[in-house]
Amino acid sequence: MKALKFLSFSMAIFMIGCTSFLLPEPAPANLVYRLGVTQQSIPKSQKAVIIRVDRPKASSFLQGKDLIVSFSDLRLASVEQAQWEESIPDMVQNTFVNLLGNREGLIGVLPSSGVRSDIRISITIKRFEAYFDNGKSNAPLIIVHLNSTVSNASDRAFIGTHDTRVVERSKGIEVSSIVESINNSNTKAIKDIINWLDNPEIYNKLTSGG
């Protein structure tokens, strides 16, 4: 009986040893990238317009944290072991609010802030990717395409819409180069929308509530 118990114990030790030996090596950790935005402290006008920046809409493929690339045959893919710190819609939303902080006459707030605002902006992310138009061995085009609609926050009365598309060539095929170019393109696209909001024709509508 003791011999059987010893044998069972020995087999258990052997099985545990085999199991630990067969465990796969841990996968390399993902590299996480953050979009960088330079925010200045600009004194606000007493008549500054408060704009609620809703979370941008996007296709399911652009809803996550993946770094998206596309190819000439219309395929979409994500870069392995690389991702954004936030989801793409959250990044665009937060960048927009931060950049509005650089304008004297505009204040951006998140819906979760609870701040009352008469104006809201809804953004749709059409494209946010690196497009390898000349093959995988050549630097891709960075495409950021955003469509924005401004309306009255209370009755949703339409005020205006603006479409912006920024396309620039990445400096290289390295992930770091692509991330830098996407950061620049996203900033340019959002600044273009903010310039549109600051245009007297639209700004006058914002101050009057539409």
Short mmCIF file of N, CA and C in Angstrom, two decimals, residues 74-208:
data_model
loop_
_atom_site.label_atom_id
_atom_site.label_comp_id
_atom_site.label_asym_id
_atom_site.label_seq_id
_atom_site.Cartn_x
_atom_site.Cartn_y
_atom_site.Cartn_z
N LEU A 74 -7.36 47.15 -50.57
CA LEU A 74 -8.47 47.49 -49.68
C LEU A 74 -8.50 46.67 -48.38
N ARG A 75 -7.44 45.87 -48.11
CA ARG A 75 -7.39 45.13 -46.85
C ARG A 75 -7.05 46.06 -45.70
N LEU A 76 -7.66 45.78 -44.54
CA LEU A 76 -7.33 46.49 -43.31
C LEU A 76 -6.68 45.50 -42.34
N ALA A 77 -5.70 45.96 -41.59
CA ALA A 77 -5.04 45.10 -40.62
C ALA A 77 -4.59 45.94 -39.44
N SER A 78 -4.18 45.27 -38.37
CA SER A 78 -3.67 45.98 -37.20
C SER A 78 -2.21 45.58 -36.98
N VAL A 79 -1.43 46.50 -36.45
CA VAL A 79 -0.01 46.24 -36.22
C VAL A 79 0.15 45.36 -34.98
N GLU A 80 0.91 44.30 -35.10
CA GLU A 80 1.11 43.39 -33.98
C GLU A 80 1.93 44.04 -32.87
N GLN A 81 1.54 43.76 -31.63
CA GLN A 81 2.27 44.19 -30.44
C GLN A 81 2.46 45.70 -30.36
N ALA A 82 1.47 46.43 -30.91
CA ALA A 82 1.48 47.89 -30.79
C ALA A 82 0.05 48.37 -30.68
N GLN A 83 -0.21 49.26 -29.76
CA GLN A 83 -1.56 49.78 -29.60
C GLN A 83 -1.51 51.18 -29.00
N TRP A 84 -2.63 51.89 -29.13
CA TRP A 84 -2.77 53.21 -28.55
C TRP A 84 -3.10 53.08 -27.06
N GLU A 85 -2.80 54.11 -26.32
CA GLU A 85 -3.11 54.11 -24.89
C GLU A 85 -4.63 54.11 -24.66
N GLU A 86 -5.36 54.83 -25.53
CA GLU A 86 -6.82 54.90 -25.46
C GLU A 86 -7.41 54.40 -26.77
N SER A 87 -8.71 54.19 -26.78
CA SER A 87 -9.36 53.86 -28.04
C SER A 87 -9.26 55.06 -28.97
N ILE A 88 -9.35 54.82 -30.26
CA ILE A 88 -9.21 55.91 -31.24
C ILE A 88 -10.26 57.00 -31.03
N PRO A 89 -11.55 56.68 -30.83
CA PRO A 89 -12.53 57.75 -30.57
C PRO A 89 -12.19 58.57 -29.33
N ASP A 90 -11.74 57.93 -28.26
CA ASP A 90 -11.39 58.65 -27.04
C ASP A 90 -10.19 59.57 -27.27
N MET A 91 -9.22 59.11 -28.06
CA MET A 91 -8.05 59.93 -28.37
C MET A 91 -8.45 61.18 -29.13
N VAL A 92 -9.29 61.01 -30.15
CA VAL A 92 -9.73 62.15 -30.95
C VAL A 92 -10.53 63.13 -30.09
N GLN A 93 -11.42 62.60 -29.26
CA GLN A 93 -12.24 63.44 -28.39
C GLN A 93 -11.37 64.24 -27.42
N ASN A 94 -10.44 63.58 -26.75
CA ASN A 94 -9.59 64.26 -25.78
C ASN A 94 -8.65 65.26 -26.43
N THR A 95 -8.13 64.91 -27.61
CA THR A 95 -7.28 65.85 -28.34
C THR A 95 -8.06 67.10 -28.71
N PHE A 96 -9.31 66.90 -29.13
CA PHE A 96 -10.16 68.03 -29.52
C PHE A 96 -10.38 68.98 -28.33
N VAL A 97 -10.73 68.41 -27.18
CA VAL A 97 -10.96 69.23 -25.99
C VAL A 97 -9.69 69.97 -25.59
N ASN A 98 -8.56 69.28 -25.63
CA ASN A 98 -7.29 69.91 -25.27
C ASN A 98 -6.92 71.06 -26.20
N LEU A 99 -7.11 70.87 -27.50
CA LEU A 99 -6.75 71.91 -28.46
C LEU A 99 -7.71 73.09 -28.41
N LEU A 100 -8.95 72.85 -28.02
CA LEU A 100 -9.87 73.98 -27.83
C LEU A 100 -9.39 74.87 -26.69
N GLY A 101 -8.61 74.29 -25.79
CA GLY A 101 -8.05 75.08 -24.69
C GLY A 101 -7.07 76.14 -25.15
N ASN A 102 -6.61 76.06 -26.41
CA ASN A 102 -5.68 77.05 -26.95
C ASN A 102 -6.40 78.24 -27.58
N ARG A 103 -7.72 78.23 -27.56
CA ARG A 103 -8.49 79.31 -28.19
C ARG A 103 -9.19 80.17 -27.14
N GLU A 104 -9.11 81.48 -27.33
CA GLU A 104 -9.69 82.42 -26.36
C GLU A 104 -11.21 82.35 -26.33
N GLY A 105 -11.81 82.17 -27.48
CA GLY A 105 -13.26 82.26 -27.56
C GLY A 105 -14.00 80.93 -27.53
N LEU A 106 -13.27 79.82 -27.33
CA LEU A 106 -13.90 78.49 -27.36
C LEU A 106 -13.46 77.67 -26.14
N ILE A 107 -14.40 76.97 -25.55
CA ILE A 107 -14.12 76.09 -24.42
C ILE A 107 -14.71 74.72 -24.74
N GLY A 108 -13.90 73.69 -24.67
CA GLY A 108 -14.39 72.33 -24.92
C GLY A 108 -14.61 71.58 -23.63
N VAL A 109 -15.73 70.90 -23.52
CA VAL A 109 -16.02 70.10 -22.33
C VAL A 109 -16.50 68.71 -22.76
N LEU A 110 -16.24 67.74 -21.91
CA LEU A 110 -16.72 66.38 -22.14
C LEU A 110 -18.13 66.25 -21.60
N PRO A 111 -18.96 65.39 -22.19
CA PRO A 111 -20.32 65.19 -21.67
C PRO A 111 -20.33 64.77 -20.20
N SER A 112 -19.30 64.02 -19.79
CA SER A 112 -19.25 63.53 -18.41
C SER A 112 -18.95 64.64 -17.40
N SER A 113 -18.55 65.83 -17.89
CA SER A 113 -18.21 66.92 -16.98
C SER A 113 -19.44 67.49 -16.28
N GLY A 114 -20.61 67.34 -16.92
CA GLY A 114 -21.84 67.89 -16.36
C GLY A 114 -22.01 69.38 -16.58
N VAL A 115 -21.05 70.00 -17.30
CA VAL A 115 -21.13 71.44 -17.57
C VAL A 115 -22.22 71.71 -18.60
N ARG A 116 -23.04 72.73 -18.33
CA ARG A 116 -24.11 73.08 -19.27
C ARG A 116 -23.50 73.75 -20.51
N SER A 117 -23.93 73.32 -21.67
CA SER A 117 -23.45 73.91 -22.92
C SER A 117 -24.60 74.01 -23.90
N ASP A 118 -24.61 75.08 -24.67
CA ASP A 118 -25.66 75.28 -25.67
C ASP A 118 -25.28 74.69 -27.02
N ILE A 119 -24.01 74.41 -27.19
CA ILE A 119 -23.51 73.91 -28.48
C ILE A 119 -22.87 72.55 -28.30
N ARG A 120 -23.09 71.68 -29.26
CA ARG A 120 -22.45 70.35 -29.24
C ARG A 120 -21.83 70.09 -30.60
N ILE A 121 -20.76 69.31 -30.60
CA ILE A 121 -20.14 68.91 -31.87
C ILE A 121 -20.05 67.39 -31.90
N SER A 122 -20.47 66.84 -33.01
CA SER A 122 -20.42 65.39 -33.21
C SER A 122 -19.43 65.10 -34.33
N ILE A 123 -18.47 64.23 -34.05
CA ILE A 123 -17.42 63.92 -35.02
C ILE A 123 -17.54 62.47 -35.46
N THR A 124 -17.40 62.23 -36.75
CA THR A 124 -17.35 60.87 -37.28
C THR A 124 -15.96 60.63 -37.84
N ILE A 125 -15.33 59.56 -37.36
CA ILE A 125 -13.98 59.21 -37.84
C ILE A 125 -14.14 58.33 -39.08
N LYS A 126 -13.79 58.87 -40.23
CA LYS A 126 -13.90 58.14 -41.49
C LYS A 126 -12.67 57.25 -41.73
N ARG A 127 -11.49 57.84 -41.53
CA ARG A 127 -10.25 57.07 -41.68
C ARG A 127 -9.24 57.56 -40.64
N PHE A 128 -8.42 56.62 -40.16
CA PHE A 128 -7.41 56.94 -39.16
C PHE A 128 -6.36 55.83 -39.26
N GLU A 129 -5.52 55.93 -40.29
CA GLU A 129 -4.70 54.77 -40.63
C GLU A 129 -3.43 55.14 -41.38
N ALA A 130 -2.58 54.14 -41.50
CA ALA A 130 -1.40 54.22 -42.36
C ALA A 130 -1.70 53.41 -43.61
N TYR A 131 -1.65 54.05 -44.76
CA TYR A 131 -2.02 53.41 -46.03
C TYR A 131 -0.75 53.09 -46.84
N PHE A 132 -0.44 51.79 -46.95
CA PHE A 132 0.74 51.37 -47.70
C PHE A 132 0.39 51.31 -49.18
N ASP A 133 0.43 52.45 -49.82
CA ASP A 133 0.04 52.55 -51.23
C ASP A 133 1.13 52.07 -52.17
N ASN A 134 2.38 52.00 -51.69
CA ASN A 134 3.50 51.56 -52.54
C ASN A 134 4.16 50.28 -52.03
N GLY A 135 3.38 49.45 -51.34
CA GLY A 135 3.93 48.20 -50.83
C GLY A 135 4.44 48.34 -49.40
N LYS A 136 4.66 47.19 -48.76
CA LYS A 136 5.04 47.17 -47.35
C LYS A 136 6.45 47.70 -47.09
N SER A 137 7.29 47.74 -48.10
CA SER A 137 8.68 48.15 -47.90
C SER A 137 8.88 49.65 -48.06
N ASN A 138 7.82 50.39 -48.39
CA ASN A 138 7.92 51.84 -48.58
C ASN A 138 7.05 52.58 -47.57
N ALA A 139 7.49 53.77 -47.21
CA ALA A 139 6.77 54.57 -46.22
C ALA A 139 5.32 54.79 -46.65
N PRO A 140 4.38 54.60 -45.72
CA PRO A 140 2.96 54.72 -46.08
C PRO A 140 2.45 56.15 -46.03
N LEU A 141 1.29 56.36 -46.63
CA LEU A 141 0.56 57.61 -46.46
C LEU A 141 -0.24 57.53 -45.15
N ILE A 142 -0.23 58.60 -44.40
CA ILE A 142 -1.04 58.68 -43.19
C ILE A 142 -2.31 59.44 -43.54
N ILE A 143 -3.46 58.83 -43.26
CA ILE A 143 -4.74 59.44 -43.62
C ILE A 143 -5.59 59.58 -42.37
N VAL A 144 -5.97 60.82 -42.07
CA VAL A 144 -6.92 61.11 -41.00
C VAL A 144 -8.08 61.90 -41.63
N HIS A 145 -9.25 61.29 -41.61
CA HIS A 145 -10.43 61.89 -42.24
C HIS A 145 -11.53 62.00 -41.20
N LEU A 146 -11.92 63.23 -40.88
CA LEU A 146 -12.93 63.49 -39.86
C LEU A 146 -14.06 64.33 -40.44
N ASN A 147 -15.27 63.98 -40.08
CA ASN A 147 -16.44 64.77 -40.47
C ASN A 147 -17.12 65.28 -39.20
N SER A 148 -17.39 66.58 -39.15
CA SER A 148 -17.93 67.19 -37.94
C SER A 148 -19.27 67.87 -38.21
N THR A 149 -20.18 67.73 -37.27
CA THR A 149 -21.47 68.40 -37.34
C THR A 149 -21.72 69.15 -36.03
N VAL A 150 -22.06 70.42 -36.17
CA VAL A 150 -22.33 71.26 -35.00
C VAL A 150 -23.83 71.55 -34.93
N SER A 151 -24.37 71.44 -33.73
CA SER A 151 -25.80 71.68 -33.55
C SER A 151 -26.07 72.28 -32.19
N ASN A 152 -27.30 72.75 -32.01
CA ASN A 152 -27.73 73.25 -30.71
C ASN A 152 -27.89 72.06 -29.77
N ALA A 153 -27.33 72.16 -28.58
CA ALA A 153 -27.34 71.02 -27.65
C ALA A 153 -28.73 70.72 -27.09
N SER A 154 -29.61 71.71 -27.05
CA SER A 154 -30.93 71.50 -26.45
C SER A 154 -31.94 70.94 -27.43
N ASP A 155 -32.03 71.55 -28.61
CA ASP A 155 -33.04 71.09 -29.58
C ASP A 155 -32.43 70.42 -30.81
N ARG A 156 -31.07 70.30 -30.82
CA ARG A 156 -30.33 69.66 -31.91
C ARG A 156 -30.53 70.36 -33.26
N ALA A 157 -30.87 71.62 -33.23
CA ALA A 157 -31.01 72.38 -34.47
C ALA A 157 -29.65 72.45 -35.17
N PHE A 158 -29.65 72.17 -36.46
CA PHE A 158 -28.42 72.12 -37.25
C PHE A 158 -27.79 73.50 -37.38
N ILE A 159 -26.46 73.57 -37.18
CA ILE A 159 -25.72 74.83 -37.34
C ILE A 159 -24.77 74.75 -38.53
N GLY A 160 -24.05 73.66 -38.65
CA GLY A 160 -23.13 73.54 -39.77
C GLY A 160 -22.39 72.21 -39.75
N THR A 161 -21.75 71.90 -40.87
CA THR A 161 -20.97 70.67 -40.97
C THR A 161 -19.65 70.96 -41.69
N HIS A 162 -18.64 70.20 -41.36
CA HIS A 162 -17.32 70.44 -41.93
C HIS A 162 -16.61 69.11 -42.12
N ASP A 163 -15.97 68.96 -43.27
CA ASP A 163 -15.25 67.73 -43.59
C ASP A 163 -13.77 68.07 -43.77
N THR A 164 -12.92 67.34 -43.06
CA THR A 164 -11.48 67.59 -43.18
C THR A 164 -10.74 66.28 -43.39
N ARG A 165 -9.77 66.32 -44.28
CA ARG A 165 -9.00 65.13 -44.63
C ARG A 165 -7.53 65.52 -44.74
N VAL A 166 -6.71 64.96 -43.89
CA VAL A 166 -5.27 65.24 -43.90
C VAL A 166 -4.53 64.00 -44.38
N VAL A 167 -3.69 64.19 -45.39
CA VAL A 167 -2.90 63.10 -45.95
C VAL A 167 -1.44 63.54 -46.00
N GLU A 168 -0.56 62.77 -45.36
CA GLU A 168 0.86 63.09 -45.43
C GLU A 168 1.68 61.80 -45.42
N ARG A 169 2.86 61.88 -45.99
CA ARG A 169 3.72 60.71 -46.09
C ARG A 169 4.52 60.54 -44.80
N SER A 170 4.49 59.32 -44.25
CA SER A 170 5.30 59.03 -43.07
C SER A 170 6.79 59.09 -43.44
N LYS A 171 7.62 59.38 -42.45
CA LYS A 171 9.06 59.45 -42.70
C LYS A 171 9.68 58.08 -42.94
N GLY A 172 9.00 57.02 -42.49
CA GLY A 172 9.54 55.68 -42.65
C GLY A 172 8.49 54.63 -42.39
N ILE A 173 8.90 53.36 -42.42
CA ILE A 173 7.96 52.26 -42.20
C ILE A 173 7.97 51.81 -40.73
N GLU A 174 8.87 52.36 -39.92
CA GLU A 174 8.93 51.99 -38.51
C GLU A 174 7.67 52.45 -37.80
N VAL A 175 7.27 51.67 -36.81
CA VAL A 175 6.06 52.01 -36.06
C VAL A 175 6.18 53.40 -35.43
N SER A 176 7.34 53.72 -34.90
CA SER A 176 7.53 55.02 -34.27
C SER A 176 7.32 56.16 -35.26
N SER A 177 7.77 55.98 -36.50
CA SER A 177 7.58 57.01 -37.54
C SER A 177 6.11 57.15 -37.90
N ILE A 178 5.43 56.02 -38.00
CA ILE A 178 4.00 56.03 -38.33
C ILE A 178 3.21 56.70 -37.22
N VAL A 179 3.54 56.38 -35.97
CA VAL A 179 2.84 57.00 -34.83
C VAL A 179 3.04 58.51 -34.83
N GLU A 180 4.27 58.95 -35.08
CA GLU A 180 4.56 60.38 -35.12
C GLU A 180 3.75 61.08 -36.20
N SER A 181 3.65 60.45 -37.36
CA SER A 181 2.91 61.04 -38.47
C SER A 181 1.40 61.06 -38.20
N ILE A 182 0.89 60.00 -37.58
CA ILE A 182 -0.54 59.99 -37.23
C ILE A 182 -0.83 61.08 -36.22
N ASN A 183 0.07 61.26 -35.26
CA ASN A 183 -0.10 62.32 -34.27
C ASN A 183 -0.17 63.69 -34.95
N ASN A 184 0.74 63.93 -35.89
CA ASN A 184 0.75 65.21 -36.61
C ASN A 184 -0.51 65.40 -37.44
N SER A 185 -0.93 64.35 -38.13
CA SER A 185 -2.10 64.44 -39.00
C SER A 185 -3.38 64.65 -38.19
N ASN A 186 -3.49 63.94 -37.07
CA ASN A 186 -4.66 64.10 -36.22
C ASN A 186 -4.74 65.53 -35.67
N THR A 187 -3.59 66.07 -35.25
CA THR A 187 -3.56 67.44 -34.74
C THR A 187 -3.95 68.43 -35.82
N LYS A 188 -3.43 68.24 -37.03
CA LYS A 188 -3.76 69.14 -38.15
C LYS A 188 -5.25 69.08 -38.48
N ALA A 189 -5.81 67.88 -38.48
CA ALA A 189 -7.23 67.72 -38.81
C ALA A 189 -8.10 68.43 -37.78
N ILE A 190 -7.78 68.24 -36.51
CA ILE A 190 -8.60 68.86 -35.46
C ILE A 190 -8.43 70.37 -35.45
N LYS A 191 -7.20 70.85 -35.69
CA LYS A 191 -6.99 72.30 -35.78
C LYS A 191 -7.78 72.91 -36.93
N ASP A 192 -7.90 72.16 -38.01
CA ASP A 192 -8.69 72.64 -39.16
C ASP A 192 -10.16 72.80 -38.77
N ILE A 193 -10.68 71.83 -38.01
CA ILE A 193 -12.07 71.93 -37.54
C ILE A 193 -12.24 73.12 -36.60
N ILE A 194 -11.28 73.31 -35.70
CA ILE A 194 -11.36 74.42 -34.75
C ILE A 194 -11.26 75.76 -35.47
N ASN A 195 -10.41 75.84 -36.49
CA ASN A 195 -10.33 77.07 -37.30
C ASN A 195 -11.68 77.36 -37.95
N TRP A 196 -12.34 76.33 -38.39
CA TRP A 196 -13.68 76.49 -38.99
C TRP A 196 -14.66 77.03 -37.95
N LEU A 197 -14.60 76.49 -36.72
CA LEU A 197 -15.48 76.97 -35.66
C LEU A 197 -15.19 78.42 -35.30
N ASP A 198 -13.92 78.81 -35.42
CA ASP A 198 -13.50 80.16 -35.07
C ASP A 198 -13.76 81.16 -36.19
N ASN A 199 -14.13 80.65 -37.36
CA ASN A 199 -14.46 81.53 -38.48
C ASN A 199 -15.67 82.37 -38.12
N PRO A 200 -15.63 83.69 -38.36
CA PRO A 200 -16.74 84.57 -37.96
C PRO A 200 -18.12 84.09 -38.41
N GLU A 201 -18.20 83.53 -39.60
CA GLU A 201 -19.50 83.08 -40.12
C GLU A 201 -20.12 82.01 -39.22
N ILE A 202 -19.29 81.06 -38.76
CA ILE A 202 -19.79 80.01 -37.88
C ILE A 202 -19.82 80.47 -36.43
N TYR A 203 -18.79 81.22 -36.02
CA TYR A 203 -18.70 81.64 -34.62
C TYR A 203 -19.90 82.49 -34.21
N ASN A 204 -20.36 83.34 -35.11
CA ASN A 204 -21.54 84.17 -34.82
C ASN A 204 -22.77 83.30 -34.57
N LYS A 205 -22.87 82.18 -35.30
CA LYS A 205 -23.98 81.26 -35.09
C LYS A 205 -23.86 80.56 -33.74
N LEU A 206 -22.62 80.28 -33.35
CA LEU A 206 -22.40 79.62 -32.07
C LEU A 206 -22.78 80.52 -30.91
N THR A 207 -22.43 81.79 -31.01
CA THR A 207 -22.73 82.72 -29.91
C THR A 207 -24.23 83.00 -29.79
N SER A 208 -24.94 82.84 -30.92
CA SER A 208 -26.39 83.07 -30.89
C SER A 208 -27.17 81.78 -30.65
#
